[in-house]
Amino acid sequence: MGAEEVKLKLIFANDNNSTEITANLNSKVRDVKSTIMQQHWPTTFTDIETVERIRLFAAGREIGGKGGEDSKSLKDARLPPSQSFPTPVHVVPVQRSAESANPCERDASKPSSLCLCAVL
């Protein structure tokens, strides 16, 4: 393993699976996420077709995130690499929403699922 590489131990949330991968610290977070989803997704985990995106957490911090955060390199995202053992990275799937992301596109003929209660 070179100086610019880091070994990651992927720990999948609410699942007994884990796997180890090696990534370059100059790799973009989105590329690492894509590799995880395409090549390292456990068959016992959430069906990949229902996953919108994944979130990665290491040392209590999210690595990457939405938008521009995923275009950062692992080094720029401040991934804390360990020299003596694989860096634990928790993988959390974000499910696709069954409803439209834009509330203006909601079908008005269907009842709203929002609770509009007021506590006095």
mmCIF file with all atom_site columns, C-alpha atoms in Angstrom, residues 18-119:
data_model
loop_
_atom_site.group_PDB
_atom_site.id
_atom_site.type_symbol
_atom_site.label_atom_id
_atom_site.label_alt_id
_atom_site.label_comp_id
_atom_site.label_asym_id
_atom_site.label_entity_id
_atom_site.label_seq_id
_atom_site.pdbx_PDB_ins_code
_atom_site.Cartn_x
_atom_site.Cartn_y
_atom_site.Cartn_z
_atom_site.occupancy
_atom_site.B_iso_or_equiv
_atom_site.pdbx_formal_charge
_atom_site.auth_seq_id
_atom_site.auth_comp_id
_atom_site.auth_asym_id
_atom_site.auth_atom_id
_atom_site.pdbx_PDB_model_num
ATOM 1   C CA . SER A 1 18  ? -18.205 -5.702 6.218  1.00 0.00 ? 18  SER A CA 1
ATOM 2   C CA . THR A 1 19  ? -15.526 -5.659 3.557  1.00 0.00 ? 19  THR A CA 1
ATOM 3   C CA . GLU A 1 20  ? -12.132 -4.065 3.053  1.00 0.00 ? 20  GLU A CA 1
ATOM 4   C CA . ILE A 1 21  ? -11.139 -1.978 0.051  1.00 0.00 ? 21  ILE A CA 1
ATOM 5   C CA . THR A 1 22  ? -8.106  0.117  -0.835 1.00 0.00 ? 22  THR A CA 1
ATOM 6   C CA . ALA A 1 23  ? -8.623  3.631  -2.173 1.00 0.00 ? 23  ALA A CA 1
ATOM 7   C CA . ASN A 1 24  ? -6.307  6.404  -3.264 1.00 0.00 ? 24  ASN A CA 1
ATOM 8   C CA . LEU A 1 25  ? -6.505  9.504  -1.043 1.00 0.00 ? 25  LEU A CA 1
ATOM 9   C CA . ASN A 1 26  ? -6.760  11.591 -4.223 1.00 0.00 ? 26  ASN A CA 1
ATOM 10  C CA . SER A 1 27  ? -9.916  9.694  -5.298 1.00 0.00 ? 27  SER A CA 1
ATOM 11  C CA . LYS A 1 28  ? -13.101 11.726 -5.292 1.00 0.00 ? 28  LYS A CA 1
ATOM 12  C CA . VAL A 1 29  ? -15.652 10.782 -2.627 1.00 0.00 ? 29  VAL A CA 1
ATOM 13  C CA . ARG A 1 30  ? -18.320 10.255 -5.317 1.00 0.00 ? 30  ARG A CA 1
ATOM 14  C CA . ASP A 1 31  ? -16.054 7.745  -7.106 1.00 0.00 ? 31  ASP A CA 1
ATOM 15  C CA . VAL A 1 32  ? -15.511 5.782  -3.897 1.00 0.00 ? 32  VAL A CA 1
ATOM 16  C CA . LYS A 1 33  ? -19.278 5.778  -3.245 1.00 0.00 ? 33  LYS A CA 1
ATOM 17  C CA . SER A 1 34  ? -19.920 4.606  -6.801 1.00 0.00 ? 34  SER A CA 1
ATOM 18  C CA . THR A 1 35  ? -17.376 1.784  -6.413 1.00 0.00 ? 35  THR A CA 1
ATOM 19  C CA . ILE A 1 36  ? -19.025 0.696  -3.161 1.00 0.00 ? 36  ILE A CA 1
ATOM 20  C CA . MET A 1 37  ? -22.475 0.645  -4.754 1.00 0.00 ? 37  MET A CA 1
ATOM 21  C CA . GLN A 1 38  ? -21.359 -1.139 -7.939 1.00 0.00 ? 38  GLN A CA 1
ATOM 22  C CA . GLN A 1 39  ? -18.729 -3.606 -6.701 1.00 0.00 ? 39  GLN A CA 1
ATOM 23  C CA . HIS A 1 40  ? -19.008 -4.072 -2.928 1.00 0.00 ? 40  HIS A CA 1
ATOM 24  C CA . TRP A 1 41  ? -22.748 -3.974 -2.179 1.00 0.00 ? 41  TRP A CA 1
ATOM 25  C CA . PRO A 1 42  ? -23.719 -6.998 -0.001 1.00 0.00 ? 42  PRO A CA 1
ATOM 26  C CA . THR A 1 43  ? -26.534 -9.177 -1.337 1.00 0.00 ? 43  THR A CA 1
ATOM 27  C CA . THR A 1 44  ? -28.089 -9.310 2.153  1.00 0.00 ? 44  THR A CA 1
ATOM 28  C CA . PHE A 1 45  ? -28.192 -5.522 2.455  1.00 0.00 ? 45  PHE A CA 1
ATOM 29  C CA . THR A 1 46  ? -30.905 -3.094 1.264  1.00 0.00 ? 46  THR A CA 1
ATOM 30  C CA . ASP A 1 47  ? -31.755 -3.663 -2.409 1.00 0.00 ? 47  ASP A CA 1
ATOM 31  C CA . ILE A 1 48  ? -29.488 -1.341 -4.391 1.00 0.00 ? 48  ILE A CA 1
ATOM 32  C CA . GLU A 1 49  ? -32.389 -0.401 -6.694 1.00 0.00 ? 49  GLU A CA 1
ATOM 33  C CA . THR A 1 50  ? -34.140 1.310  -3.760 1.00 0.00 ? 50  THR A CA 1
ATOM 34  C CA . VAL A 1 51  ? -31.090 3.368  -2.752 1.00 0.00 ? 51  VAL A CA 1
ATOM 35  C CA . GLU A 1 52  ? -30.865 7.003  -3.881 1.00 0.00 ? 52  GLU A CA 1
ATOM 36  C CA . ARG A 1 53  ? -27.366 7.585  -2.493 1.00 0.00 ? 53  ARG A CA 1
ATOM 37  C CA . ILE A 1 54  ? -25.122 6.465  0.335  1.00 0.00 ? 54  ILE A CA 1
ATOM 38  C CA . ARG A 1 55  ? -23.583 8.356  3.221  1.00 0.00 ? 55  ARG A CA 1
ATOM 39  C CA . LEU A 1 56  ? -20.135 7.526  4.585  1.00 0.00 ? 56  LEU A CA 1
ATOM 40  C CA . PHE A 1 57  ? -19.054 8.199  8.160  1.00 0.00 ? 57  PHE A CA 1
ATOM 41  C CA . ALA A 1 58  ? -15.569 7.872  9.672  1.00 0.00 ? 58  ALA A CA 1
ATOM 42  C CA . ALA A 1 59  ? -14.404 8.968  13.115 1.00 0.00 ? 59  ALA A CA 1
ATOM 43  C CA . GLY A 1 60  ? -17.801 10.525 13.861 1.00 0.00 ? 60  GLY A CA 1
ATOM 44  C CA . ARG A 1 61  ? -17.807 12.748 10.757 1.00 0.00 ? 61  ARG A CA 1
ATOM 45  C CA . GLU A 1 62  ? -19.534 12.454 7.406  1.00 0.00 ? 62  GLU A CA 1
ATOM 46  C CA . ILE A 1 63  ? -17.156 11.963 4.496  1.00 0.00 ? 63  ILE A CA 1
ATOM 47  C CA . GLY A 1 64  ? -18.517 13.884 1.529  1.00 0.00 ? 64  GLY A CA 1
ATOM 48  C CA . GLY A 1 65  ? -22.208 14.644 1.585  1.00 0.00 ? 65  GLY A CA 1
ATOM 49  C CA . LYS A 1 66  ? -24.560 16.248 -0.885 1.00 0.00 ? 66  LYS A CA 1
ATOM 50  C CA . GLY A 1 67  ? -23.641 18.358 -3.862 1.00 0.00 ? 67  GLY A CA 1
ATOM 51  C CA . GLY A 1 68  ? -20.107 19.705 -3.969 1.00 0.00 ? 68  GLY A CA 1
ATOM 52  C CA . GLU A 1 69  ? -18.939 17.769 -0.939 1.00 0.00 ? 69  GLU A CA 1
ATOM 53  C CA . ASP A 1 70  ? -18.833 14.542 -2.975 1.00 0.00 ? 70  ASP A CA 1
ATOM 54  C CA . SER A 1 71  ? -16.535 16.158 -5.553 1.00 0.00 ? 71  SER A CA 1
ATOM 55  C CA . LYS A 1 72  ? -13.785 16.554 -2.927 1.00 0.00 ? 72  LYS A CA 1
ATOM 56  C CA . SER A 1 73  ? -10.969 14.036 -2.701 1.00 0.00 ? 73  SER A CA 1
ATOM 57  C CA . LEU A 1 74  ? -10.790 11.739 0.320  1.00 0.00 ? 74  LEU A CA 1
ATOM 58  C CA . LYS A 1 75  ? -7.827  13.804 1.514  1.00 0.00 ? 75  LYS A CA 1
ATOM 59  C CA . ASP A 1 76  ? -9.727  17.114 1.124  1.00 0.00 ? 76  ASP A CA 1
ATOM 60  C CA . ALA A 1 77  ? -12.753 15.585 2.885  1.00 0.00 ? 77  ALA A CA 1
ATOM 61  C CA . ARG A 1 78  ? -10.367 14.975 5.810  1.00 0.00 ? 78  ARG A CA 1
ATOM 62  C CA . LEU A 1 79  ? -10.733 11.203 5.922  1.00 0.00 ? 79  LEU A CA 1
ATOM 63  C CA . PRO A 1 80  ? -8.706  10.151 8.983  1.00 0.00 ? 80  PRO A CA 1
ATOM 64  C CA . PRO A 1 81  ? -6.492  7.321  7.606  1.00 0.00 ? 81  PRO A CA 1
ATOM 65  C CA . SER A 1 82  ? -4.993  4.820  10.019 1.00 0.00 ? 82  SER A CA 1
ATOM 66  C CA . GLN A 1 83  ? -1.519  3.447  9.346  1.00 0.00 ? 83  GLN A CA 1
ATOM 67  C CA . SER A 1 84  ? -1.805  0.353  11.556 1.00 0.00 ? 84  SER A CA 1
ATOM 68  C CA . PHE A 1 85  ? -5.272  -0.963 10.623 1.00 0.00 ? 85  PHE A CA 1
ATOM 69  C CA . PRO A 1 86  ? -8.033  -0.363 8.052  1.00 0.00 ? 86  PRO A CA 1
ATOM 70  C CA . THR A 1 87  ? -9.953  2.861  8.667  1.00 0.00 ? 87  THR A CA 1
ATOM 71  C CA . PRO A 1 88  ? -13.524 1.965  9.724  1.00 0.00 ? 88  PRO A CA 1
ATOM 72  C CA . VAL A 1 89  ? -16.108 3.605  7.441  1.00 0.00 ? 89  VAL A CA 1
ATOM 73  C CA . HIS A 1 90  ? -19.815 3.200  8.138  1.00 0.00 ? 90  HIS A CA 1
ATOM 74  C CA . VAL A 1 91  ? -21.992 2.949  5.025  1.00 0.00 ? 91  VAL A CA 1
ATOM 75  C CA . VAL A 1 92  ? -25.570 4.207  5.417  1.00 0.00 ? 92  VAL A CA 1
ATOM 76  C CA . PRO A 1 93  ? -28.035 3.985  2.509  1.00 0.00 ? 93  PRO A CA 1
ATOM 77  C CA . VAL A 1 94  ? -30.521 6.785  1.809  1.00 0.00 ? 94  VAL A CA 1
ATOM 78  C CA . GLN A 1 95  ? -33.709 5.279  0.386  1.00 0.00 ? 95  GLN A CA 1
ATOM 79  C CA . ARG A 1 96  ? -35.402 6.683  -2.694 1.00 0.00 ? 96  ARG A CA 1
ATOM 80  C CA . SER A 1 97  ? -38.499 8.655  -1.801 1.00 0.00 ? 97  SER A CA 1
ATOM 81  C CA . ALA A 1 98  ? -41.790 7.207  -2.990 1.00 0.00 ? 98  ALA A CA 1
ATOM 82  C CA . GLU A 1 99  ? -43.209 10.723 -3.220 1.00 0.00 ? 99  GLU A CA 1
ATOM 83  C CA . SER A 1 100 ? -42.118 13.473 -5.564 1.00 0.00 ? 100 SER A CA 1
ATOM 84  C CA . ALA A 1 101 ? -39.257 15.600 -4.276 1.00 0.00 ? 101 ALA A CA 1
ATOM 85  C CA . ASN A 1 102 ? -41.104 18.719 -5.384 1.00 0.00 ? 102 ASN A CA 1
ATOM 86  C CA . PRO A 1 103 ? -44.236 19.279 -3.235 1.00 0.00 ? 103 PRO A CA 1
ATOM 87  C CA . CYS A 1 104 ? -45.779 21.387 -6.023 1.00 0.00 ? 104 CYS A CA 1
ATOM 88  C CA . GLU A 1 105 ? -45.895 18.274 -8.231 1.00 0.00 ? 105 GLU A CA 1
ATOM 89  C CA . ARG A 1 106 ? -47.993 16.320 -5.705 1.00 0.00 ? 106 ARG A CA 1
ATOM 90  C CA . ASP A 1 107 ? -51.308 14.984 -6.980 1.00 0.00 ? 107 ASP A CA 1
ATOM 91  C CA . ALA A 1 108 ? -53.954 17.214 -5.376 1.00 0.00 ? 108 ALA A CA 1
ATOM 92  C CA . SER A 1 109 ? -56.585 14.458 -5.586 1.00 0.00 ? 109 SER A CA 1
ATOM 93  C CA . LYS A 1 110 ? -54.669 12.352 -3.063 1.00 0.00 ? 110 LYS A CA 1
ATOM 94  C CA . PRO A 1 111 ? -54.941 13.181 0.637  1.00 0.00 ? 111 PRO A CA 1
ATOM 95  C CA . SER A 1 112 ? -51.971 14.871 2.217  1.00 0.00 ? 112 SER A CA 1
ATOM 96  C CA . SER A 1 113 ? -49.867 12.784 4.594  1.00 0.00 ? 113 SER A CA 1
ATOM 97  C CA . LEU A 1 114 ? -48.800 15.831 6.592  1.00 0.00 ? 114 LEU A CA 1
ATOM 98  C CA . CYS A 1 115 ? -50.046 16.223 10.135 1.00 0.00 ? 115 CYS A CA 1
ATOM 99  C CA . LEU A 1 116 ? -51.180 19.768 10.779 1.00 0.00 ? 116 LEU A CA 1
ATOM 100 C CA . CYS A 1 117 ? -51.967 19.469 14.485 1.00 0.00 ? 117 CYS A CA 1
ATOM 101 C CA . ALA A 1 118 ? -51.506 22.358 16.884 1.00 0.00 ? 118 ALA A CA 1
ATOM 102 C CA . VAL A 1 119 ? -50.660 21.786 20.522 1.00 0.00 ? 119 VAL A CA 1
#
